[in-house]
CSV table of C-alpha atoms and ligand atoms in Angstrom, one decimal:
chain,number,residue,atom,x,y,z
J,1,MET,CA,-35.9,19.9,3.6
J,2,SER,CA,-33.9,23.0,3.2
J,3,ASN,CA,-30.3,22.6,2.0
J,4,ALA,CA,-28.9,23.9,5.3
J,5,ALA,CA,-30.5,20.9,7.2
J,6,LYS,CA,-29.2,18.3,4.8
J,7,PRO,CA,-25.8,16.5,5.3
J,8,ARG,CA,-23.2,17.7,2.9
J,9,ILE,CA,-21.2,16.1,0.2
J,10,LEU,CA,-18.1,17.3,-1.6
J,11,THR,CA,-16.5,16.0,-4.7
J,12,GLY,CA,-14.7,17.4,-7.7
J,13,ASP,CA,-12.8,17.2,-10.9
J,14,THR,CA,-9.5,18.6,-12.0
J,15,PRO,CA,-9.7,20.5,-15.3
J,16,THR,CA,-6.7,19.0,-17.0
J,17,ALA,CA,-8.6,17.7,-20.0
J,18,THR,CA,-11.9,18.1,-21.8
J,19,GLY,CA,-14.2,15.4,-23.0
J,20,LEU,CA,-16.3,13.4,-20.6
J,21,HIS,CA,-17.1,9.8,-21.6
J,22,LEU,CA,-19.4,7.0,-20.4
J,23,GLY,CA,-16.8,5.9,-17.9
J,24,HIS,CA,-17.1,9.2,-16.1
J,25,TYR,CA,-20.9,9.1,-16.3
J,26,VAL,CA,-21.4,5.7,-14.7
J,27,GLY,CA,-18.4,6.0,-12.4
J,28,SER,CA,-19.3,9.3,-10.8
J,29,LEU,CA,-21.6,11.7,-12.5
J,30,GLU,CA,-24.6,9.5,-12.2
J,31,THR,CA,-24.0,9.2,-8.4
J,32,ARG,CA,-23.8,13.0,-8.1
J,33,LEU,CA,-27.1,13.3,-10.0
J,34,ARG,CA,-28.8,10.9,-7.6
J,35,LEU,CA,-27.4,12.6,-4.4
J,36,GLN,CA,-28.5,16.1,-5.4
J,37,ASP,CA,-31.9,15.9,-3.7
J,38,GLU,CA,-30.8,14.2,-0.5
J,39,TYR,CA,-27.6,16.1,0.2
J,40,ASP,CA,-26.4,19.7,0.2
J,41,CYS,CA,-23.9,19.2,-2.6
J,42,TYR,CA,-20.6,21.0,-3.3
J,43,PHE,CA,-18.9,20.2,-6.6
J,44,LEU,CA,-15.4,21.5,-6.8
J,45,ILE,CA,-13.5,22.4,-9.9
J,46,ALA,CA,-9.9,21.9,-8.8
J,47,ASN,CA,-8.3,24.4,-11.0
J,48,VAL,CA,-5.4,25.1,-8.8
J,49,HIS,CA,-4.5,21.4,-8.9
J,50,ALA,CA,-4.5,21.6,-12.6
J,51,PHE,CA,-1.4,23.8,-12.4
J,52,THR,CA,0.5,20.8,-10.9
J,53,THR,CA,1.0,19.4,-14.4
J,54,LEU,CA,-0.1,22.3,-16.6
J,55,ALA,CA,1.6,25.3,-15.1
J,56,GLU,CA,2.7,26.5,-18.5
J,57,LYS,CA,-0.7,26.2,-20.0
J,58,ALA,CA,-2.9,28.6,-17.9
J,59,GLY,CA,-5.1,29.4,-20.9
J,60,GLU,CA,-5.9,25.7,-21.3
J,61,ILE,CA,-6.8,25.4,-17.7
J,62,ARG,CA,-9.2,28.3,-17.9
J,63,ALA,CA,-10.9,26.9,-21.0
J,64,ASN,CA,-11.2,23.5,-19.4
J,65,THR,CA,-12.6,25.1,-16.3
J,66,LEU,CA,-15.4,26.7,-18.3
J,67,GLY,CA,-15.8,23.5,-20.2
J,68,ILE,CA,-16.3,21.4,-17.1
J,69,VAL,CA,-19.1,23.7,-15.8
J,70,LYS,CA,-20.9,23.3,-19.2
J,71,ASP,CA,-20.4,19.5,-18.9
J,72,TRP,CA,-21.9,19.4,-15.5
J,73,LEU,CA,-24.9,21.5,-16.6
J,74,ALA,CA,-25.3,19.3,-19.6
J,75,VAL,CA,-25.5,16.1,-17.6
J,76,GLY,CA,-28.0,17.7,-15.3
J,77,LEU,CA,-26.1,18.8,-12.2
J,78,ASP,CA,-28.3,21.7,-11.1
J,79,PRO,CA,-26.6,24.9,-9.8
J,80,GLU,CA,-29.9,25.9,-8.1
J,81,ARG,CA,-29.5,23.0,-5.8
J,82,SER,CA,-25.8,22.3,-5.8
J,83,ALA,CA,-22.9,24.7,-5.5
J,84,PHE,CA,-20.3,24.7,-8.3
J,85,VAL,CA,-17.2,25.7,-6.5
J,86,LEU,CA,-14.1,27.2,-8.1
J,87,GLN,CA,-11.2,26.2,-5.9
J,88,SER,CA,-9.0,29.3,-6.6
J,89,GLU,CA,-11.8,31.5,-5.2
J,90,ILE,CA,-12.0,29.8,-1.8
J,91,PRO,CA,-9.2,31.2,0.4
J,92,ALA,CA,-10.1,28.9,3.2
J,93,ILE,CA,-8.9,26.0,1.2
J,94,ALA,CA,-5.5,27.4,0.6
J,95,GLU,CA,-5.2,28.3,4.3
J,96,LEU,CA,-6.3,24.9,5.6
J,97,THR,CA,-3.8,23.3,3.2
J,98,PHE,CA,-1.0,25.1,4.9
J,99,LEU,CA,-2.3,24.2,8.4
J,100,PHE,CA,-2.8,20.6,7.5
J,101,ALA,CA,0.6,20.4,6.0
J,102,MET,CA,1.9,20.8,9.6
J,103,ILE,CA,0.2,17.7,10.9
J,104,ILE,CA,0.8,15.2,8.0
J,105,PRO,CA,4.1,13.5,8.0
J,106,PHE,CA,6.1,14.3,4.8
J,107,ASN,CA,6.9,10.7,4.2
J,108,LYS,CA,3.3,9.7,4.4
J,109,VAL,CA,2.4,12.1,1.6
J,110,MET,CA,5.3,10.8,-0.5
J,111,ARG,CA,4.1,7.2,0.0
J,112,ASN,CA,0.5,8.0,-1.2
J,113,PRO,CA,-0.2,5.3,-3.8
J,114,THR,CA,-2.4,7.6,-6.0
J,115,LEU,CA,0.5,10.1,-6.3
J,116,LYS,CA,2.9,7.3,-7.1
J,117,THR,CA,0.6,5.9,-9.8
J,118,GLU,CA,0.2,9.4,-11.3
J,119,ILE,CA,3.9,10.0,-11.4
J,120,GLU,CA,4.3,6.8,-13.4
J,121,SER,CA,1.3,7.1,-15.7
J,122,LYS,CA,1.9,10.7,-16.5
J,123,GLY,CA,5.6,10.2,-16.9
J,124,LEU,CA,6.4,12.9,-14.4
J,125,GLY,CA,9.8,11.3,-13.4
J,126,GLU,CA,11.8,13.5,-11.1
J,127,THR,CA,10.6,16.8,-12.6
J,128,TYR,CA,7.3,17.4,-10.9
J,129,PRO,CA,7.0,20.6,-8.9
J,130,PHE,CA,6.8,20.9,-5.1
J,131,GLY,CA,3.0,21.5,-5.6
J,132,PHE,CA,2.4,18.1,-7.1
J,133,PRO,CA,2.7,16.1,-3.8
J,134,MET,CA,1.2,19.1,-2.1
J,135,TYR,CA,-2.1,18.7,-4.0
J,136,ALA,CA,-2.7,15.6,-1.9
J,137,VAL,CA,-2.7,17.8,1.2
J,138,GLY,CA,-4.7,20.3,-0.6
J,139,GLN,CA,-7.3,17.7,-1.4
J,140,CYS,CA,-7.8,17.1,2.3
J,141,ALA,CA,-8.5,20.8,2.6
J,142,ASP,CA,-10.9,20.8,-0.3
J,143,ILE,CA,-12.9,18.2,1.4
J,144,LEU,CA,-12.7,19.2,5.0
J,145,ALA,CA,-13.4,22.9,4.3
J,146,PHE,CA,-17.0,21.7,3.7
J,147,ARG,CA,-17.2,19.2,6.7
J,148,PRO,CA,-19.0,16.7,4.4
J,149,GLU,CA,-20.4,13.3,5.4
J,150,LEU,CA,-19.7,11.7,2.1
J,151,VAL,CA,-17.1,12.1,-0.7
J,152,PRO,CA,-18.4,10.4,-3.9
J,153,VAL,CA,-15.3,9.4,-6.0
J,154,GLY,CA,-13.8,6.8,-8.3
J,155,GLU,CA,-11.7,4.0,-6.9
J,156,ASP,CA,-8.5,5.8,-7.9
J,157,GLN,CA,-9.2,8.5,-5.3
J,158,GLU,CA,-9.5,6.2,-2.3
J,159,ALA,CA,-6.0,6.8,-1.0
J,160,HIS,CA,-6.7,10.5,-0.9
J,161,ILE,CA,-9.8,10.0,1.0
J,162,GLU,CA,-8.0,7.8,3.5
J,163,MET,CA,-5.4,10.5,4.0
J,164,CYS,CA,-8.2,13.1,4.5
J,165,ARG,CA,-9.7,10.9,7.2
J,166,ASP,CA,-6.4,10.6,8.9
J,167,VAL,CA,-5.9,14.4,8.8
J,168,ALA,CA,-9.4,15.0,10.3
J,169,MET,CA,-8.8,12.6,13.1
J,170,LYS,CA,-5.3,13.9,13.9
J,171,PHE,CA,-6.7,17.5,13.9
J,172,ASN,CA,-9.6,16.5,16.2
J,173,GLN,CA,-7.2,14.7,18.5
J,174,LEU,CA,-4.6,17.5,18.6
J,175,TYR,CA,-6.9,20.5,18.8
J,176,GLY,CA,-10.4,19.2,19.4
J,177,GLY,CA,-10.0,17.3,22.6
J,178,VAL,CA,-10.9,14.0,21.0
J,179,GLY,CA,-9.3,10.9,22.6
J,180,ASN,CA,-7.0,8.7,20.6
J,181,ARG,CA,-9.3,5.7,20.9
J,182,VAL,CA,-12.4,7.3,19.7
J,183,PRO,CA,-13.6,5.6,16.4
J,184,ALA,CA,-13.8,7.7,13.2
J,185,ASP,CA,-17.6,7.7,13.1
J,186,ASP,CA,-17.8,9.1,16.7
J,187,HIS,CA,-15.5,12.0,16.1
J,188,ALA,CA,-18.2,14.4,15.3
J,189,ARG,CA,-19.9,13.8,18.6
J,190,ALA,CA,-16.8,13.4,20.7
J,191,GLY,CA,-14.5,16.0,22.2
J,192,SER,CA,-15.0,18.4,25.0
J,193,ALA,CA,-18.8,18.8,25.1
J,194,GLY,CA,-19.0,17.5,21.6
J,195,GLU,CA,-18.3,20.8,19.9
J,196,ASN,CA,-14.6,20.9,19.8
J,197,ALA,CA,-14.1,18.2,17.2
J,198,VAL,CA,-14.1,20.4,14.2
J,199,PHE,CA,-14.1,17.8,11.6
J,200,PRO,CA,-16.6,14.9,11.1
J,201,VAL,CA,-14.6,12.1,9.5
J,202,PRO,CA,-15.9,11.8,5.9
J,203,ARG,CA,-16.5,8.5,4.0
J,204,ALA,CA,-15.7,7.7,0.4
J,205,ARG,CA,-18.6,6.6,-1.7
J,206,ILE,CA,-17.5,4.7,-4.8
J,207,GLY,CA,-19.7,4.8,-7.9
J,208,ARG,CA,-22.0,2.1,-9.4
J,209,VAL,CA,-19.3,1.0,-11.9
J,210,ALA,CA,-15.8,1.3,-10.6
J,211,ARG,CA,-14.2,0.4,-13.9
J,212,LEU,CA,-15.9,0.7,-17.3
J,213,VAL,CA,-14.0,-1.2,-19.9
J,214,GLY,CA,-13.3,0.6,-23.2
J,215,ILE,CA,-14.6,-0.6,-26.6
J,216,ASP,CA,-11.2,-2.2,-27.2
J,217,GLY,CA,-11.9,-4.7,-24.4
J,218,GLN,CA,-8.3,-4.2,-23.2
J,219,ASN,CA,-8.3,-1.2,-20.9
J,220,LYS,CA,-10.4,1.1,-18.7
J,221,MET,CA,-12.3,3.6,-20.9
J,222,SER,CA,-10.0,6.5,-21.4
J,223,LYS,CA,-9.7,9.5,-23.7
J,224,SER,CA,-6.0,8.9,-24.3
J,225,LEU,CA,-6.4,5.2,-25.2
J,226,ASN,CA,-8.8,5.9,-28.0
J,227,ASN,CA,-11.4,3.5,-26.7
J,228,ALA,CA,-14.0,5.9,-25.3
J,229,ILE,CA,-17.6,6.7,-26.2
J,230,PHE,CA,-17.9,10.4,-25.4
J,231,LEU,CA,-21.0,12.0,-24.0
J,232,TYR,CA,-21.2,14.3,-27.0
J,233,ASP,CA,-20.6,11.7,-29.7
J,234,GLU,CA,-23.4,11.8,-32.3
J,235,ALA,CA,-25.9,9.0,-32.1
J,236,LYS,CA,-24.5,7.5,-35.3
J,237,VAL,CA,-21.0,7.6,-33.9
J,238,VAL,CA,-22.1,5.9,-30.7
J,239,GLN,CA,-23.7,3.1,-32.6
J,240,LYS,CA,-20.7,2.7,-34.8
J,241,LYS,CA,-18.4,2.4,-31.8
J,242,ILE,CA,-20.6,-0.2,-30.3
J,243,ASN,CA,-20.7,-2.2,-33.6
J,244,SER,CA,-16.9,-2.1,-33.7
J,245,ILE,CA,-16.6,-4.2,-30.5
J,246,ARG,CA,-15.2,-7.6,-31.3
J,247,THR,CA,-17.2,-10.3,-29.5
J,248,ASP,CA,-15.0,-13.2,-30.7
J,249,ARG,CA,-17.8,-15.8,-30.8
J,250,PRO,CA,-17.0,-18.5,-33.3
J,251,THR,CA,-20.7,-19.3,-34.0
J,252,THR,CA,-24.0,-17.6,-33.2
J,253,THR,CA,-24.6,-20.1,-30.4
J,254,SER,CA,-21.3,-19.5,-28.6
J,255,PRO,CA,-21.3,-17.9,-25.2
J,256,LEU,CA,-20.3,-14.3,-24.7
J,257,PRO,CA,-17.3,-14.0,-22.4
J,258,GLU,CA,-18.0,-12.0,-19.2
J,259,SER,CA,-14.8,-10.1,-19.9
J,260,ASN,CA,-16.1,-8.8,-23.3
J,261,PRO,CA,-17.1,-5.1,-23.2
J,262,LEU,CA,-20.5,-5.9,-24.8
J,263,SER,CA,-21.2,-8.1,-21.8
J,264,GLN,CA,-20.4,-5.3,-19.3
J,265,TYR,CA,-22.4,-2.7,-21.4
J,266,ILE,CA,-25.4,-5.0,-21.3
J,267,ASP,CA,-25.3,-5.0,-17.5
J,268,VAL,CA,-24.6,-1.3,-17.1
J,269,PHE,CA,-26.9,0.2,-19.8
J,270,LEU,CA,-29.8,-2.1,-20.2
J,271,PRO,CA,-32.6,-2.5,-17.6
J,272,ALA,CA,-31.7,-5.2,-15.1
J,273,GLU,CA,-34.4,-7.6,-16.2
J,274,ARG,CA,-33.6,-7.4,-19.8
J,275,ALA,CA,-29.8,-7.7,-19.1
J,276,SER,CA,-30.3,-11.0,-17.2
J,277,GLN,CA,-32.5,-12.4,-19.9
J,278,ILE,CA,-29.9,-11.7,-22.6
J,279,LYS,CA,-27.2,-13.1,-20.4
J,280,ALA,CA,-29.2,-16.2,-19.8
J,281,ASP,CA,-29.9,-16.7,-23.5
J,282,TYR,CA,-26.2,-16.4,-24.3
J,283,ALA,CA,-25.4,-18.9,-21.5
J,284,ALA,CA,-28.0,-21.3,-22.7
J,285,GLY,CA,-26.5,-21.4,-26.2
J,286,LYS,CA,-29.4,-19.9,-27.9
J,287,THR,CA,-28.9,-18.5,-31.4
J,288,ILE,CA,-28.0,-14.8,-30.9
J,289,MET,CA,-26.9,-12.3,-33.5
J,290,ASP,CA,-24.5,-9.9,-31.8
J,291,GLY,CA,-25.7,-7.2,-34.2
J,292,HIS,CA,-29.1,-7.3,-32.6
J,293,VAL,CA,-27.7,-7.0,-29.1
J,294,LYS,CA,-25.4,-4.2,-30.2
J,295,ALA,CA,-28.3,-2.3,-31.7
J,296,GLU,CA,-30.2,-2.6,-28.4
J,297,VAL,CA,-27.3,-1.5,-26.3
J,298,GLY,CA,-26.5,1.4,-28.7
J,299,ALA,CA,-30.1,2.5,-28.5
J,300,ALA,CA,-30.1,2.5,-24.7
J,301,ILE,CA,-26.9,4.5,-24.6
J,302,ASN,CA,-28.3,7.0,-27.1
J,303,ALA,CA,-31.5,7.4,-25.1
J,304,LEU,CA,-29.3,8.2,-22.1
J,305,LEU,CA,-27.1,10.7,-24.1
J,306,ASP,CA,-29.8,12.4,-26.1
J,307,PRO,CA,-30.8,15.0,-23.5
J,308,ILE,CA,-27.2,15.5,-22.5
J,309,ARG,CA,-26.2,16.2,-26.1
J,310,SER,CA,-29.0,18.7,-26.6
J,311,ARG,CA,-28.4,20.5,-23.4
J,312,ARG,CA,-24.7,20.8,-24.2
J,313,ALA,CA,-25.5,22.2,-27.7
J,314,ALA,CA,-27.8,24.8,-26.1
J,315,LEU,CA,-25.1,25.9,-23.8
J,316,GLU,CA,-22.8,26.6,-26.7
J,317,ALA,CA,-25.3,29.1,-28.0
J,318,PRO,CA,-24.1,32.7,-27.3
J,319,ALA,CA,-25.8,35.1,-25.0
J,320,ALA,CA,-28.7,37.0,-26.6
J,321,PRO,CA,-30.5,40.2,-25.4
J,322,GLY,CA,-32.4,39.3,-22.3
J,323,ARG,CA,-30.9,35.8,-22.1
J,324,ALA,CA,-27.6,34.7,-20.6
J,325,GLY,CA,-25.6,32.2,-22.5
J,326,GLY,CA,-22.2,30.9,-23.4
J,327,ASP,CA,-19.3,31.9,-21.0
J,328,ALA,CA,-21.3,34.6,-19.3
J,329,LEU,CA,-23.8,32.1,-18.1
J,330,VAL,CA,-21.0,29.9,-16.8
J,331,VAL,CA,-19.3,32.8,-14.9
J,332,ASP,CA,-22.6,33.5,-13.3
J,333,VAL,CA,-23.0,29.9,-12.1
J,334,ILE,CA,-19.4,30.0,-10.8
J,335,ARG,CA,-19.9,33.3,-8.9
J,336,ALA,CA,-23.1,32.0,-7.2
J,337,GLY,CA,-21.4,28.7,-6.2
J,338,VAL,CA,-18.4,30.4,-4.8
J,339,LYS,CA,-20.5,32.7,-2.7
J,340,LYS,CA,-22.4,29.8,-1.2
J,341,ALA,CA,-19.2,27.8,-0.7
J,342,ASN,CA,-17.3,30.6,1.0
J,343,ALA,CA,-20.0,30.9,3.6
J,344,VAL,CA,-19.4,27.3,4.6
J,345,ALA,CA,-15.6,27.2,4.2
J,346,GLU,CA,-15.0,30.5,6.1
J,347,GLU,CA,-17.0,29.0,9.0
J,348,THR,CA,-14.9,25.9,8.9
J,349,LEU,CA,-11.7,27.9,8.9
J,350,MET,CA,-12.9,30.0,11.8
J,351,LEU,CA,-13.7,26.8,13.8
J,352,ALA,CA,-10.3,25.3,13.0
J,353,LYS,CA,-8.4,28.5,13.8
J,354,ARG,CA,-10.3,28.8,17.1
J,355,ALA,CA,-9.4,25.2,18.0
J,356,MET,CA,-5.8,26.0,17.2
J,357,GLY,CA,-5.7,29.3,19.2
J,358,LEU,CA,-5.5,31.3,16.0
J,359,ASP,CA,-8.7,33.3,16.3
J,360,PHE,CA,-8.5,37.1,16.5
J,361,GLY,CA,-11.8,38.1,15.0
J,362,ARG,CA,-14.1,37.4,12.2
J,363,ARG,CA,-13.2,38.5,8.6
J,364,VAL,CA,-15.5,38.8,5.6
J,365,VAL,CA,-14.8,37.2,2.2
J,366,GLY,CA,-17.0,38.1,-0.8
J,367,TRP,CA,-17.4,39.5,-4.2
J,368,GLU,CA,-17.2,43.2,-4.7
O,1,LIG,N1,-8.1,14.7,-7.4
O,1,LIG,C1,-9.4,14.5,-8.0
O,1,LIG,C2,-9.3,14.0,-9.4
O,1,LIG,O1,-8.3,14.2,-10.1
O,1,LIG,C3,-10.1,15.8,-8.1
O,1,LIG,C4,-10.4,16.5,-6.7
O,1,LIG,C5,-9.8,17.6,-6.2
O,1,LIG,C6,-11.2,16.0,-5.7
O,1,LIG,N2,-10.2,17.8,-5.0
O,1,LIG,C7,-11.1,16.9,-4.6
O,1,LIG,C8,-12.2,14.9,-5.7
O,1,LIG,C9,-11.9,16.7,-3.5
O,1,LIG,C10,-12.9,14.7,-4.5
O,1,LIG,C11,-12.7,15.6,-3.4
O,1,LIG,O2,-10.3,13.3,-9.9
């Protein structure tokens, strides 16, 4: 099937930090990899949003932006099939943000639980810029600019997707002739003659593992908590980190608590059958040396990471005569993705402006 005939998905990452870990992989990257064939995919690098907390570190944002593209390529996202979209190069997103800001109640934005959690966890206090709550409106525009069917995200983003759905429906009702009682899933078909509802109401798709526990067994895996296994850790380091997990079994026949990280890693990284066999053995009180299980889990993780590590290393190699490489390659990928993305986003903006009575002709956005 050609890409144009496939339903679209849009999702993205904010380049505020470098260093992907296994939590990112099983929480979202893996879903994206799986959906690349069935969907016309748009993966957004939300570099404008990065300025909400890093405005004084523009250089860092640029470096992280290039790093994210390399990370995506390393895990196997494929720019031939999926567009890598740099947010700052999509003018329709900025324009839709402004237009949507007119139809979202201010207090609703300020009550968004994801924003509240971020203000606390990042210690933003009262000092955050105007643009910080605004990014939640911007995220609605990121999504709706592509009129996607699905938005694959982690659990923490659900509130944003909910807001995005509200905005889509409100827009369709105000400007698309869709009745107030029409259910979300019918919006795309409703409206005057079915064509005035500009925005299909997208759904969130949560990844296979909503929360991967860190090797400390206390918290969600996170770079800042020092409990992460990174996608680019060397094989030896991966095994060492797995070995450091405390299983707290008094004897070799004691059960392994479900809450132990080793228990979750068995489920997540070993084939289903093997995982249930090990679990059953633990539960039956068989003699089990945790070291053996850790070796098996470590090997499975390393088998997953091997190709990712080698692709990432190849991407670090500089360009050579006749071969793109390093940052030049990344910039090429971005320019191609932006071109494809602007074709869709400009069309969306045109439809939205027409619905709002703001259409006065068709403009062209593109690279020189
Ligand atoms: N806010 C998301 C995050 O921090 C990144 C993001 C920006 C995003 N725009 C998006 C995710 C649109 C999904 C859809 O992870």
